[in-house]
């Protein structure tokens, strides 16, 4: 703890790398709409580093924690080509894992997007993305426990090339 008015500086960096494989099950065109759906499996690599510093406190202190852990994920992807030019897609994946390297984690990653297919694989689009994580790490160097619980969500724009 620290006194009222103490300047506290904190930082948190989190990098997430995702590698997934999806199996697509196509359906026949229904009312001229092509629909694809299928399971997704993969892994997310979570790399976290956080620190807290109160240098002007009566008793200055500094603390920090970091961890890197793999998180296997499963999920579902659905896409529908509404027309030759417009595609709607949604993807959700995540998993709850317990006691892997003294880490408990719940990860949920989901998005829904509408894309405009421009020309020969090039597209622009926009959608909504949700990423939620709740991690408890009991493997601190001095027996400390680290809790990370945050949500990132919001609208986004995209552009790319599909092949």
Short mmCIF file of C-alpha atoms in Angstrom, two decimals:
data_model
loop_
_atom_site.label_atom_id
_atom_site.label_comp_id
_atom_site.label_asym_id
_atom_site.label_seq_id
_atom_site.Cartn_x
_atom_site.Cartn_y
_atom_site.Cartn_z
CA UNK A 1 0.00 0.00 0.00
CA UNK A 2 1.00 3.63 -0.34
CA UNK A 3 -0.14 7.02 0.95
CA UNK A 4 -2.78 9.16 -0.75
CA UNK A 5 -1.14 11.39 -3.35
CA UNK A 6 1.77 9.04 -4.00
CA UNK A 7 2.66 8.95 -7.68
CA UNK A 8 2.44 5.36 -8.91
CA UNK A 9 3.66 4.35 -12.35
CA UNK A 10 2.52 1.07 -13.81
CA UNK A 11 2.91 -0.66 -17.13
CA UNK A 12 1.55 -3.77 -18.76
CA UNK A 13 2.67 -5.30 -22.03
CA UNK A 14 0.95 -8.30 -23.51
CA UNK A 15 1.72 -9.95 -26.82
CA UNK A 16 -0.50 -12.67 -28.23
CA UNK A 17 0.48 -14.85 -31.17
CA UNK A 18 -2.13 -17.19 -32.65
CA UNK A 19 -1.74 -20.22 -34.89
CA UNK A 20 -4.93 -22.07 -35.85
CA UNK A 21 -6.11 -24.65 -38.33
CA UNK A 22 -9.69 -24.82 -39.52
CA UNK A 23 -11.55 -27.57 -41.29
CA UNK A 24 -14.15 -26.14 -43.65
CA UNK A 25 -17.45 -27.86 -44.28
CA UNK A 26 -19.16 -26.25 -47.27
CA UNK A 27 -22.86 -26.35 -47.88
CA UNK A 28 -24.64 -26.12 -51.20
CA UNK A 29 -25.76 -22.67 -52.19
CA UNK A 30 -29.05 -21.77 -50.52
CA UNK A 31 -30.93 -18.87 -52.11
CA UNK A 32 -27.69 -18.03 -53.93
CA UNK A 33 -25.73 -17.76 -50.63
CA UNK A 34 -22.61 -19.92 -50.15
CA UNK A 35 -22.10 -20.90 -46.50
CA UNK A 36 -18.97 -22.43 -44.99
CA UNK A 37 -18.58 -23.54 -41.38
CA UNK A 38 -16.21 -25.68 -39.42
CA UNK A 39 -14.16 -26.28 -36.31
CA UNK A 40 -10.94 -24.44 -35.50
CA UNK A 41 -8.09 -25.76 -33.33
CA UNK A 42 -4.81 -24.12 -32.47
CA UNK A 43 -2.67 -22.42 -29.88
CA UNK A 44 -2.16 -18.89 -28.58
CA UNK A 45 1.16 -17.87 -27.09
CA UNK A 46 0.57 -15.38 -24.26
CA UNK A 47 3.54 -13.22 -23.28
CA UNK A 48 2.91 -10.84 -20.34
CA UNK A 49 5.07 -8.36 -18.46
CA UNK A 50 3.77 -5.95 -15.81
CA UNK A 51 5.39 -3.56 -13.35
CA UNK A 52 4.41 -1.14 -10.59
CA UNK A 53 6.68 1.62 -9.22
CA UNK A 54 6.09 4.11 -6.39
CA UNK A 55 9.41 5.94 -6.15
CA UNK A 56 8.20 8.95 -4.14
CA UNK A 57 6.38 6.89 -1.47
CA UNK A 58 7.64 7.17 2.15
CA UNK A 59 9.03 3.69 1.57
CA UNK A 60 9.73 3.51 -2.19
CA UNK A 61 8.96 0.21 -3.83
CA UNK A 62 9.03 -1.44 -7.20
CA UNK A 63 7.59 -4.78 -8.22
CA UNK A 64 6.92 -6.65 -11.42
CA UNK A 65 5.99 -9.98 -12.88
CA UNK A 66 6.16 -11.68 -16.23
CA UNK A 67 5.16 -14.97 -17.77
CA UNK A 68 4.97 -16.69 -21.12
CA UNK A 69 2.63 -19.61 -21.65
CA UNK A 70 0.93 -21.49 -24.46
CA UNK A 71 -2.88 -21.64 -24.45
CA UNK A 72 -4.52 -24.29 -26.63
CA UNK A 73 -7.75 -23.08 -28.24
CA UNK A 74 -10.75 -24.61 -29.97
CA UNK A 75 -13.55 -22.83 -31.75
CA UNK A 76 -15.84 -22.38 -34.71
CA UNK A 77 -15.70 -20.31 -37.89
CA UNK A 78 -18.69 -19.48 -40.11
CA UNK A 79 -18.61 -17.51 -43.37
CA UNK A 80 -21.30 -16.66 -45.90
CA UNK A 81 -20.79 -15.16 -49.34
CA UNK A 82 -23.95 -13.09 -49.62
CA UNK A 83 -23.01 -11.97 -53.11
CA UNK A 84 -19.92 -12.10 -55.28
CA UNK A 85 -18.88 -8.85 -53.60
CA UNK A 86 -20.00 -9.21 -49.96
CA UNK A 87 -18.89 -11.76 -47.35
CA UNK A 88 -20.00 -12.02 -43.73
CA UNK A 89 -17.90 -14.08 -41.34
CA UNK A 90 -17.63 -14.84 -37.63
CA UNK A 91 -15.00 -16.69 -35.64
CA UNK A 92 -14.83 -17.58 -31.96
CA UNK A 93 -12.11 -19.55 -30.22
CA UNK A 94 -10.77 -19.96 -26.73
CA UNK A 95 -10.36 -22.35 -23.85
CA UNK A 96 -10.21 -22.62 -20.13
CA UNK A 97 -7.09 -24.29 -18.81
CA UNK A 98 -6.18 -25.16 -15.26
CA UNK A 99 -2.87 -25.75 -13.52
CA UNK A 100 -0.53 -25.78 -16.53
CA UNK A 101 2.87 -24.58 -15.27
CA UNK A 102 1.01 -23.25 -12.17
CA UNK A 103 -1.14 -21.06 -14.45
CA UNK A 104 -4.93 -20.98 -14.72
CA UNK A 105 -6.32 -19.11 -17.71
CA UNK A 106 -9.51 -18.40 -19.60
CA UNK A 107 -9.10 -16.97 -23.10
CA UNK A 108 -11.92 -15.92 -25.44
CA UNK A 109 -11.21 -14.39 -28.86
CA UNK A 110 -14.12 -13.59 -31.18
CA UNK A 111 -14.87 -11.39 -34.16
CA UNK A 112 -17.61 -10.73 -36.68
CA UNK A 113 -16.83 -8.94 -39.94
CA UNK A 114 -18.41 -7.82 -43.21
CA UNK A 115 -16.02 -7.57 -46.15
CA UNK A 116 -16.32 -6.07 -49.59
CA UNK A 117 -14.45 -8.26 -52.08
CA UNK A 118 -12.85 -5.80 -54.47
CA UNK A 119 -10.75 -7.55 -57.07
CA UNK A 120 -8.93 -10.91 -57.37
CA UNK A 121 -8.65 -11.60 -53.65
CA UNK A 122 -8.24 -8.03 -52.39
CA UNK A 123 -10.83 -6.90 -49.82
CA UNK A 124 -11.75 -4.16 -47.34
CA UNK A 125 -14.02 -4.66 -44.39
CA UNK A 126 -15.03 -3.81 -40.91
CA UNK A 127 -16.34 -5.54 -37.85
CA UNK A 128 -16.30 -6.05 -34.12
CA UNK A 129 -13.54 -7.86 -32.17
CA UNK A 130 -13.67 -9.13 -28.58
CA UNK A 131 -10.64 -10.46 -26.70
CA UNK A 132 -10.96 -11.42 -23.06
CA UNK A 133 -8.37 -13.01 -20.81
CA UNK A 134 -8.27 -13.98 -17.15
CA UNK A 135 -4.93 -15.43 -15.99
CA UNK A 136 -3.74 -16.43 -12.51
CA UNK A 137 -0.06 -17.32 -12.18
CA UNK A 138 1.05 -18.95 -8.92
CA UNK A 139 4.64 -19.54 -10.07
CA UNK A 140 6.08 -16.17 -9.00
CA UNK A 141 9.78 -16.06 -8.19
CA UNK A 142 9.14 -15.25 -4.51
CA UNK A 143 5.83 -17.10 -4.17
CA UNK A 144 3.80 -14.12 -5.39
CA UNK A 145 0.52 -14.60 -7.20
CA UNK A 146 -0.16 -12.62 -10.39
CA UNK A 147 -3.70 -11.95 -11.60
CA UNK A 148 -4.35 -10.50 -15.06
CA UNK A 149 -7.97 -9.88 -16.05
CA UNK A 150 -8.79 -7.62 -18.98
CA UNK A 151 -10.98 -7.23 -22.01
CA UNK A 152 -10.22 -5.53 -25.30
CA UNK A 153 -13.16 -4.99 -27.61
CA UNK A 154 -14.38 -2.64 -30.26
CA UNK A 155 -14.91 -1.87 -33.90
CA UNK A 156 -12.15 -2.24 -36.48
CA UNK A 157 -11.42 -1.75 -40.17
CA UNK A 158 -9.49 -4.26 -42.25
CA UNK A 159 -7.89 -4.61 -45.65
CA UNK A 160 -6.08 -7.57 -47.10
CA UNK A 161 -5.63 -10.24 -49.67
CA UNK A 162 -7.11 -13.75 -49.59
CA UNK A 163 -5.58 -16.65 -51.46
#
